[in-house]
Amino acid sequence: MFRARDAARVLACATLVLGACSPAKDPAAVSDAAMNSRWTRAGDAAGPGQWSGADGTSSVRLPDGRVAWFFSDTYLGPVNPDGSRSGAGFVRNSLVVQDGDRLTTVPADTPVRPPLGTPGWYWAGAGHVEGGKLVEFYHRLNGSGADFDFTEQGVALATFSLPGLRLESVRELPQAWPAPARTPVMWGAALFDEGSWTYVYGYRGHLDRLDRPKWLYVARAPRGHVTDVPSWRYDTGTGWSADPSRAAELPTPVDSGFGMARVGDGYALVTRRPSADLGDGAMIAYLAGSPAGPFREADSAVIYRAPEVSSGWFVYQARVHPELGGHGRIVMSYNVNTTLVDGQCVPQNLRQASVYRPRFVSVPLGVFRRGYAAPPARGVTVGPGWFRTCPRL
């Protein structure tokens, strides 16, 4: 007969020694099917001048509940029935507004361009709302764009009106060009509000190495005053200084786009694992007790492995979207891209529109623990016609 004390023993086994009685399933990050489907539907249904795919992918929750999505390189225009793009428009950055399930490309005053006479183009960084305005960081780059020969040149702050999202101003931040073979500090790669401060994260690239590594920099501004750059204080490695020249290059390698999240009583800096190999699909979290770190490899976790790399695609720029999380998880995204087919004809992004779009991942808080290693990723299926013969130019 199954007695009360037997039930108590079963309950104790389930709650106190789970795993001794039955295998415990380790939490793991999984593809966010709802978010990925939403952007797939929008991209496949794009009309003239509408978003059909992009990289960059940062987001800001607006006061009225909508979400502003900022992207970098963007394809605009319809997708063919076979999933390819033809005659697609291309811009260096774009803005899409999410209102419930509806995604609307904002055409007016976008893309954001450098001031007249300033070379290069802007790619989107991070943004937030302050003083009744939407503020977005943009990183200015220059180069031909071929074979990744572009180089970081400077940082700008763009201000948009609310609720109309009209571009009001673009202001480049003062930057002293650093020592040879170094980029300026690219502030605004990520933002994070904590207490009375907004933390502003950046990176500086080292151009004299083949892998062009990027190293973390941290500043903070009084909350609500990010646009007041003279109010910033810079992490010197031993304290905070009002002198930007004293900002320390911290021993934390990062990608060009990354994100910050509150995880329990601590903090996580989420980035694609920095590597010269763009086929490294590992997304890592540096764990720390403060928004300023220290962020060390010894205190990190591999929270996800992007499956797209198994198809020869590459991934980059993991970012966190706090407005989409909750219930014991955070939502992050990363970008997927390709190279030319045999170096001879149109990019693969034109042949299969679904490739060049953000991927969203639901990450349980349980994986943010030192030493965690996500399970190997399964491959993705390459669409029909992917390897069709490419006509010579």
JSON list of C-alpha atoms in Angstrom, two decimals, residues 93-257:
[
{"chain": "A", "resi": 93, "resn": "ASN", "atom": "CA", "xyz": [21.56, 51.65, -41.41]},
{"chain": "A", "resi": 94, "resn": "SER", "atom": "CA", "xyz": [17.84, 51.52, -40.80]},
{"chain": "A", "resi": 95, "resn": "LEU", "atom": "CA", "xyz": [15.15, 51.86, -38.14]},
{"chain": "A", "resi": 96, "resn": "VAL", "atom": "CA", "xyz": [12.18, 49.53, -37.70]},
{"chain": "A", "resi": 97, "resn": "VAL", "atom": "CA", "xyz": [9.40, 50.06, -35.14]},
{"chain": "A", "resi": 98, "resn": "GLN", "atom": "CA", "xyz": [7.65, 47.15, -33.48]},
{"chain": "A", "resi": 99, "resn": "ASP", "atom": "CA", "xyz": [4.09, 47.79, -32.29]},
{"chain": "A", "resi": 100, "resn": "GLY", "atom": "CA", "xyz": [2.77, 44.50, -30.98]},
{"chain": "A", "resi": 101, "resn": "ASP", "atom": "CA", "xyz": [3.32, 42.01, -33.78]},
{"chain": "A", "resi": 102, "resn": "ARG", "atom": "CA", "xyz": [3.57, 44.69, -36.48]},
{"chain": "A", "resi": 103, "resn": "LEU", "atom": "CA", "xyz": [6.99, 45.75, -37.78]},
{"chain": "A", "resi": 104, "resn": "THR", "atom": "CA", "xyz": [7.18, 49.02, -39.72]},
{"chain": "A", "resi": 105, "resn": "THR", "atom": "CA", "xyz": [10.25, 50.40, -41.50]},
{"chain": "A", "resi": 106, "resn": "VAL", "atom": "CA", "xyz": [10.75, 54.09, -40.74]},
{"chain": "A", "resi": 107, "resn": "PRO", "atom": "CA", "xyz": [11.61, 55.79, -44.05]},
{"chain": "A", "resi": 108, "resn": "ALA", "atom": "CA", "xyz": [11.88, 59.46, -43.07]},
{"chain": "A", "resi": 109, "resn": "ASP", "atom": "CA", "xyz": [15.37, 60.80, -42.39]},
{"chain": "A", "resi": 110, "resn": "THR", "atom": "CA", "xyz": [16.95, 57.36, -42.48]},
{"chain": "A", "resi": 111, "resn": "PRO", "atom": "CA", "xyz": [19.56, 56.12, -43.00]},
{"chain": "A", "resi": 112, "resn": "VAL", "atom": "CA", "xyz": [21.52, 58.35, -40.64]},
{"chain": "A", "resi": 113, "resn": "ARG", "atom": "CA", "xyz": [24.54, 59.82, -42.44]},
{"chain": "A", "resi": 114, "resn": "PRO", "atom": "CA", "xyz": [27.72, 61.55, -41.25]},
{"chain": "A", "resi": 115, "resn": "PRO", "atom": "CA", "xyz": [27.80, 65.35, -41.43]},
{"chain": "A", "resi": 116, "resn": "LEU", "atom": "CA", "xyz": [28.54, 66.83, -44.84]},
{"chain": "A", "resi": 117, "resn": "GLY", "atom": "CA", "xyz": [32.24, 66.49, -45.66]},
{"chain": "A", "resi": 118, "resn": "THR", "atom": "CA", "xyz": [32.85, 63.75, -43.08]},
{"chain": "A", "resi": 119, "resn": "PRO", "atom": "CA", "xyz": [33.97, 60.52, -44.77]},
{"chain": "A", "resi": 120, "resn": "GLY", "atom": "CA", "xyz": [32.52, 57.09, -44.16]},
{"chain": "A", "resi": 121, "resn": "TRP", "atom": "CA", "xyz": [29.18, 55.74, -42.99]},
{"chain": "A", "resi": 122, "resn": "TYR", "atom": "CA", "xyz": [27.40, 54.93, -39.75]},
{"chain": "A", "resi": 123, "resn": "TRP", "atom": "CA", "xyz": [26.59, 51.55, -38.24]},
{"chain": "A", "resi": 124, "resn": "ALA", "atom": "CA", "xyz": [24.21, 51.33, -35.29]},
{"chain": "A", "resi": 125, "resn": "GLY", "atom": "CA", "xyz": [25.40, 50.97, -31.72]},
{"chain": "A", "resi": 126, "resn": "ALA", "atom": "CA", "xyz": [23.24, 51.03, -28.59]},
{"chain": "A", "resi": 127, "resn": "GLY", "atom": "CA", "xyz": [20.52, 53.47, -27.58]},
{"chain": "A", "resi": 128, "resn": "HIS", "atom": "CA", "xyz": [18.08, 54.47, -24.88]},
{"chain": "A", "resi": 129, "resn": "VAL", "atom": "CA", "xyz": [15.47, 57.06, -23.95]},
{"chain": "A", "resi": 130, "resn": "GLU", "atom": "CA", "xyz": [16.30, 60.15, -21.92]},
{"chain": "A", "resi": 131, "resn": "GLY", "atom": "CA", "xyz": [14.85, 63.63, -21.61]},
{"chain": "A", "resi": 132, "resn": "GLY", "atom": "CA", "xyz": [11.85, 62.70, -23.72]},
{"chain": "A", "resi": 133, "resn": "LYS", "atom": "CA", "xyz": [14.08, 61.79, -26.69]},
{"chain": "A", "resi": 134, "resn": "LEU", "atom": "CA", "xyz": [15.39, 58.60, -28.23]},
{"chain": "A", "resi": 135, "resn": "VAL", "atom": "CA", "xyz": [19.18, 58.68, -28.27]},
{"chain": "A", "resi": 136, "resn": "GLU", "atom": "CA", "xyz": [21.21, 56.26, -30.40]},
{"chain": "A", "resi": 137, "resn": "PHE", "atom": "CA", "xyz": [24.99, 55.82, -30.70]},
{"chain": "A", "resi": 138, "resn": "TYR", "atom": "CA", "xyz": [26.38, 55.36, -34.20]},
{"chain": "A", "resi": 139, "resn": "HIS", "atom": "CA", "xyz": [29.87, 54.17, -35.10]},
{"chain": "A", "resi": 140, "resn": "ARG", "atom": "CA", "xyz": [31.48, 55.78, -38.14]},
{"chain": "A", "resi": 141, "resn": "LEU", "atom": "CA", "xyz": [33.61, 53.59, -40.37]},
{"chain": "A", "resi": 142, "resn": "ASN", "atom": "CA", "xyz": [35.44, 54.16, -43.62]},
{"chain": "A", "resi": 143, "resn": "GLY", "atom": "CA", "xyz": [36.90, 51.99, -46.37]},
{"chain": "A", "resi": 144, "resn": "SER", "atom": "CA", "xyz": [35.75, 50.28, -49.53]},
{"chain": "A", "resi": 145, "resn": "GLY", "atom": "CA", "xyz": [33.79, 47.68, -47.59]},
{"chain": "A", "resi": 146, "resn": "ALA", "atom": "CA", "xyz": [35.39, 44.87, -49.62]},
{"chain": "A", "resi": 147, "resn": "ASP", "atom": "CA", "xyz": [37.15, 42.06, -47.79]},
{"chain": "A", "resi": 148, "resn": "PHE", "atom": "CA", "xyz": [36.43, 43.71, -44.44]},
{"chain": "A", "resi": 149, "resn": "ASP", "atom": "CA", "xyz": [38.88, 46.55, -45.06]},
{"chain": "A", "resi": 150, "resn": "PHE", "atom": "CA", "xyz": [36.78, 49.09, -43.14]},
{"chain": "A", "resi": 151, "resn": "THR", "atom": "CA", "xyz": [38.21, 50.86, -40.11]},
{"chain": "A", "resi": 152, "resn": "GLU", "atom": "CA", "xyz": [36.55, 52.57, -37.16]},
{"chain": "A", "resi": 153, "resn": "GLN", "atom": "CA", "xyz": [36.81, 56.35, -37.39]},
{"chain": "A", "resi": 154, "resn": "GLY", "atom": "CA", "xyz": [34.57, 57.91, -34.76]},
{"chain": "A", "resi": 155, "resn": "VAL", "atom": "CA", "xyz": [31.34, 57.93, -32.73]},
{"chain": "A", "resi": 156, "resn": "ALA", "atom": "CA", "xyz": [28.18, 60.01, -33.08]},
{"chain": "A", "resi": 157, "resn": "LEU", "atom": "CA", "xyz": [25.04, 60.56, -31.02]},
{"chain": "A", "resi": 158, "resn": "ALA", "atom": "CA", "xyz": [21.76, 60.82, -32.94]},
{"chain": "A", "resi": 159, "resn": "THR", "atom": "CA", "xyz": [18.60, 62.20, -31.34]},
{"chain": "A", "resi": 160, "resn": "PHE", "atom": "CA", "xyz": [15.08, 61.26, -32.46]},
{"chain": "A", "resi": 161, "resn": "SER", "atom": "CA", "xyz": [11.84, 62.89, -31.42]},
{"chain": "A", "resi": 162, "resn": "LEU", "atom": "CA", "xyz": [9.18, 60.95, -29.51]},
{"chain": "A", "resi": 163, "resn": "PRO", "atom": "CA", "xyz": [6.72, 59.62, -30.30]},
{"chain": "A", "resi": 164, "resn": "GLY", "atom": "CA", "xyz": [7.23, 60.51, -33.98]},
{"chain": "A", "resi": 165, "resn": "LEU", "atom": "CA", "xyz": [10.81, 59.22, -34.34]},
{"chain": "A", "resi": 166, "resn": "ARG", "atom": "CA", "xyz": [11.89, 62.14, -36.47]},
{"chain": "A", "resi": 167, "resn": "LEU", "atom": "CA", "xyz": [15.66, 62.51, -36.68]},
{"chain": "A", "resi": 168, "resn": "GLU", "atom": "CA", "xyz": [16.52, 65.81, -34.99]},
{"chain": "A", "resi": 169, "resn": "SER", "atom": "CA", "xyz": [20.30, 65.89, -34.82]},
{"chain": "A", "resi": 170, "resn": "VAL", "atom": "CA", "xyz": [23.52, 63.97, -35.38]},
{"chain": "A", "resi": 171, "resn": "ARG", "atom": "CA", "xyz": [26.52, 65.04, -33.31]},
{"chain": "A", "resi": 172, "resn": "GLU", "atom": "CA", "xyz": [29.98, 63.52, -33.52]},
{"chain": "A", "resi": 173, "resn": "LEU", "atom": "CA", "xyz": [31.73, 63.08, -30.19]},
{"chain": "A", "resi": 174, "resn": "PRO", "atom": "CA", "xyz": [35.16, 64.63, -29.76]},
{"chain": "A", "resi": 175, "resn": "GLN", "atom": "CA", "xyz": [37.83, 62.01, -30.40]},
{"chain": "A", "resi": 176, "resn": "ALA", "atom": "CA", "xyz": [41.58, 62.28, -30.19]},
{"chain": "A", "resi": 177, "resn": "TRP", "atom": "CA", "xyz": [43.06, 59.88, -32.72]},
{"chain": "A", "resi": 178, "resn": "PRO", "atom": "CA", "xyz": [45.11, 57.40, -30.70]},
{"chain": "A", "resi": 179, "resn": "ALA", "atom": "CA", "xyz": [48.54, 55.92, -31.19]},
{"chain": "A", "resi": 180, "resn": "PRO", "atom": "CA", "xyz": [49.32, 54.36, -34.58]},
{"chain": "A", "resi": 181, "resn": "ALA", "atom": "CA", "xyz": [47.53, 51.10, -35.33]},
{"chain": "A", "resi": 182, "resn": "ARG", "atom": "CA", "xyz": [44.78, 51.85, -32.81]},
{"chain": "A", "resi": 183, "resn": "THR", "atom": "CA", "xyz": [41.20, 52.93, -33.45]},
{"chain": "A", "resi": 184, "resn": "PRO", "atom": "CA", "xyz": [39.43, 55.56, -31.38]},
{"chain": "A", "resi": 185, "resn": "VAL", "atom": "CA", "xyz": [37.38, 54.20, -28.49]},
{"chain": "A", "resi": 186, "resn": "MET", "atom": "CA", "xyz": [34.05, 53.23, -30.02]},
{"chain": "A", "resi": 187, "resn": "TRP", "atom": "CA", "xyz": [31.77, 54.30, -27.18]},
{"chain": "A", "resi": 188, "resn": "GLY", "atom": "CA", "xyz": [28.16, 53.20, -27.13]},
{"chain": "A", "resi": 189, "resn": "ALA", "atom": "CA", "xyz": [28.65, 49.58, -28.19]},
{"chain": "A", "resi": 190, "resn": "ALA", "atom": "CA", "xyz": [26.41, 48.79, -25.19]},
{"chain": "A", "resi": 191, "resn": "LEU", "atom": "CA", "xyz": [24.54, 50.72, -22.48]},
{"chain": "A", "resi": 192, "resn": "PHE", "atom": "CA", "xyz": [23.30, 49.62, -19.07]},
{"chain": "A", "resi": 193, "resn": "ASP", "atom": "CA", "xyz": [21.33, 51.47, -16.40]},
{"chain": "A", "resi": 194, "resn": "GLU", "atom": "CA", "xyz": [22.18, 50.72, -12.78]},
{"chain": "A", "resi": 195, "resn": "GLY", "atom": "CA", "xyz": [21.19, 52.92, -9.85]},
{"chain": "A", "resi": 196, "resn": "SER", "atom": "CA", "xyz": [22.01, 56.55, -10.49]},
{"chain": "A", "resi": 197, "resn": "TRP", "atom": "CA", "xyz": [24.35, 55.74, -13.40]},
{"chain": "A", "resi": 198, "resn": "THR", "atom": "CA", "xyz": [24.15, 54.74, -17.03]},
{"chain": "A", "resi": 199, "resn": "TYR", "atom": "CA", "xyz": [27.19, 52.67, -17.95]},
{"chain": "A", "resi": 200, "resn": "VAL", "atom": "CA", "xyz": [28.58, 53.30, -21.42]},
{"chain": "A", "resi": 201, "resn": "TYR", "atom": "CA", "xyz": [30.70, 50.51, -22.91]},
{"chain": "A", "resi": 202, "resn": "GLY", "atom": "CA", "xyz": [33.09, 50.80, -25.79]},
{"chain": "A", "resi": 203, "resn": "TYR", "atom": "CA", "xyz": [36.03, 49.09, -27.41]},
{"chain": "A", "resi": 204, "resn": "ARG", "atom": "CA", "xyz": [39.28, 50.01, -29.12]},
{"chain": "A", "resi": 205, "resn": "GLY", "atom": "CA", "xyz": [40.63, 47.98, -32.02]},
{"chain": "A", "resi": 206, "resn": "HIS", "atom": "CA", "xyz": [44.27, 47.00, -32.56]},
{"chain": "A", "resi": 207, "resn": "LEU", "atom": "CA", "xyz": [44.93, 47.19, -36.29]},
{"chain": "A", "resi": 208, "resn": "ASP", "atom": "CA", "xyz": [48.50, 45.89, -36.23]},
{"chain": "A", "resi": 209, "resn": "ARG", "atom": "CA", "xyz": [47.43, 42.29, -35.65]},
{"chain": "A", "resi": 210, "resn": "LEU", "atom": "CA", "xyz": [45.83, 40.00, -38.21]},
{"chain": "A", "resi": 211, "resn": "ASP", "atom": "CA", "xyz": [42.93, 39.16, -35.87]},
{"chain": "A", "resi": 212, "resn": "ARG", "atom": "CA", "xyz": [42.37, 42.91, -35.20]},
{"chain": "A", "resi": 213, "resn": "PRO", "atom": "CA", "xyz": [41.42, 42.33, -31.53]},
{"chain": "A", "resi": 214, "resn": "LYS", "atom": "CA", "xyz": [39.12, 44.67, -29.65]},
{"chain": "A", "resi": 215, "resn": "TRP", "atom": "CA", "xyz": [39.45, 45.49, -25.97]},
{"chain": "A", "resi": 216, "resn": "LEU", "atom": "CA", "xyz": [36.85, 46.76, -23.54]},
{"chain": "A", "resi": 217, "resn": "TYR", "atom": "CA", "xyz": [36.51, 50.33, -22.20]},
{"chain": "A", "resi": 218, "resn": "VAL", "atom": "CA", "xyz": [33.95, 51.48, -19.61]},
{"chain": "A", "resi": 219, "resn": "ALA", "atom": "CA", "xyz": [32.56, 54.90, -18.73]},
{"chain": "A", "resi": 220, "resn": "ARG", "atom": "CA", "xyz": [29.48, 56.02, -16.86]},
{"chain": "A", "resi": 221, "resn": "ALA", "atom": "CA", "xyz": [27.22, 59.05, -16.93]},
{"chain": "A", "resi": 222, "resn": "PRO", "atom": "CA", "xyz": [24.70, 60.35, -14.40]},
{"chain": "A", "resi": 223, "resn": "ARG", "atom": "CA", "xyz": [21.45, 58.64, -15.30]},
{"chain": "A", "resi": 224, "resn": "GLY", "atom": "CA", "xyz": [19.52, 60.76, -17.77]},
{"chain": "A", "resi": 225, "resn": "HIS", "atom": "CA", "xyz": [22.65, 62.61, -18.93]},
{"chain": "A", "resi": 226, "resn": "VAL", "atom": "CA", "xyz": [24.34, 60.35, -21.45]},
{"chain": "A", "resi": 227, "resn": "THR", "atom": "CA", "xyz": [24.21, 63.11, -24.05]},
{"chain": "A", "resi": 228, "resn": "ASP", "atom": "CA", "xyz": [26.12, 65.38, -21.65]},
{"chain": "A", "resi": 229, "resn": "VAL", "atom": "CA", "xyz": [29.51, 63.91, -22.47]},
{"chain": "A", "resi": 230, "resn": "PRO", "atom": "CA", "xyz": [31.46, 66.24, -20.11]},
{"chain": "A", "resi": 231, "resn": "SER", "atom": "CA", "xyz": [29.58, 64.60, -17.22]},
{"chain": "A", "resi": 232, "resn": "TRP", "atom": "CA", "xyz": [30.99, 61.16, -18.06]},
{"chain": "A", "resi": 233, "resn": "ARG", "atom": "CA", "xyz": [33.45, 59.45, -15.74]},
{"chain": "A", "resi": 234, "resn": "TYR", "atom": "CA", "xyz": [35.94, 56.96, -17.16]},
{"chain": "A", "resi": 235, "resn": "ASP", "atom": "CA", "xyz": [37.16, 53.72, -15.65]},
{"chain": "A", "resi": 236, "resn": "THR", "atom": "CA", "xyz": [40.91, 54.10, -15.16]},
{"chain": "A", "resi": 237, "resn": "GLY", "atom": "CA", "xyz": [41.43, 50.58, -13.88]},
{"chain": "A", "resi": 238, "resn": "THR", "atom": "CA", "xyz": [41.81, 51.87, -10.33]},
{"chain": "A", "resi": 239, "resn": "GLY", "atom": "CA", "xyz": [38.95, 54.38, -10.10]},
{"chain": "A", "resi": 240, "resn": "TRP", "atom": "CA", "xyz": [36.95, 56.93, -12.09]},
{"chain": "A", "resi": 241, "resn": "SER", "atom": "CA", "xyz": [38.18, 60.09, -13.77]},
{"chain": "A", "resi": 242, "resn": "ALA", "atom": "CA", "xyz": [36.61, 62.99, -15.66]},
{"chain": "A", "resi": 243, "resn": "ASP", "atom": "CA", "xyz": [39.60, 62.90, -18.03]},
{"chain": "A", "resi": 244, "resn": "PRO", "atom": "CA", "xyz": [38.81, 60.71, -21.09]},
{"chain": "A", "resi": 245, "resn": "SER", "atom": "CA", "xyz": [42.51, 60.27, -21.80]},
{"chain": "A", "resi": 246, "resn": "ARG", "atom": "CA", "xyz": [42.77, 58.28, -18.56]},
{"chain": "A", "resi": 247, "resn": "ALA", "atom": "CA", "xyz": [40.22, 55.67, -19.66]},
{"chain": "A", "resi": 248, "resn": "ALA", "atom": "CA", "xyz": [41.87, 52.28, -19.24]},
{"chain": "A", "resi": 249, "resn": "GLU", "atom": "CA", "xyz": [42.04, 49.57, -21.86]},
{"chain": "A", "resi": 250, "resn": "LEU", "atom": "CA", "xyz": [40.67, 46.69, -19.84]},
{"chain": "A", "resi": 251, "resn": "PRO", "atom": "CA", "xyz": [41.98, 43.13, -20.34]},
{"chain": "A", "resi": 252, "resn": "THR", "atom": "CA", "xyz": [38.65, 41.89, -21.72]},
{"chain": "A", "resi": 253, "resn": "PRO", "atom": "CA", "xyz": [38.41, 40.95, -25.41]},
{"chain": "A", "resi": 254, "resn": "VAL", "atom": "CA", "xyz": [35.03, 41.74, -26.99]},
{"chain": "A", "resi": 255, "resn": "ASP", "atom": "CA", "xyz": [33.30, 41.76, -30.36]},
{"chain": "A", "resi": 256, "resn": "SER", "atom": "CA", "xyz": [32.24, 45.01, -32.06]},
{"chain": "A", "resi": 257, "resn": "GLY", "atom": "CA", "xyz": [28.73, 44.63, -30.68]}
]
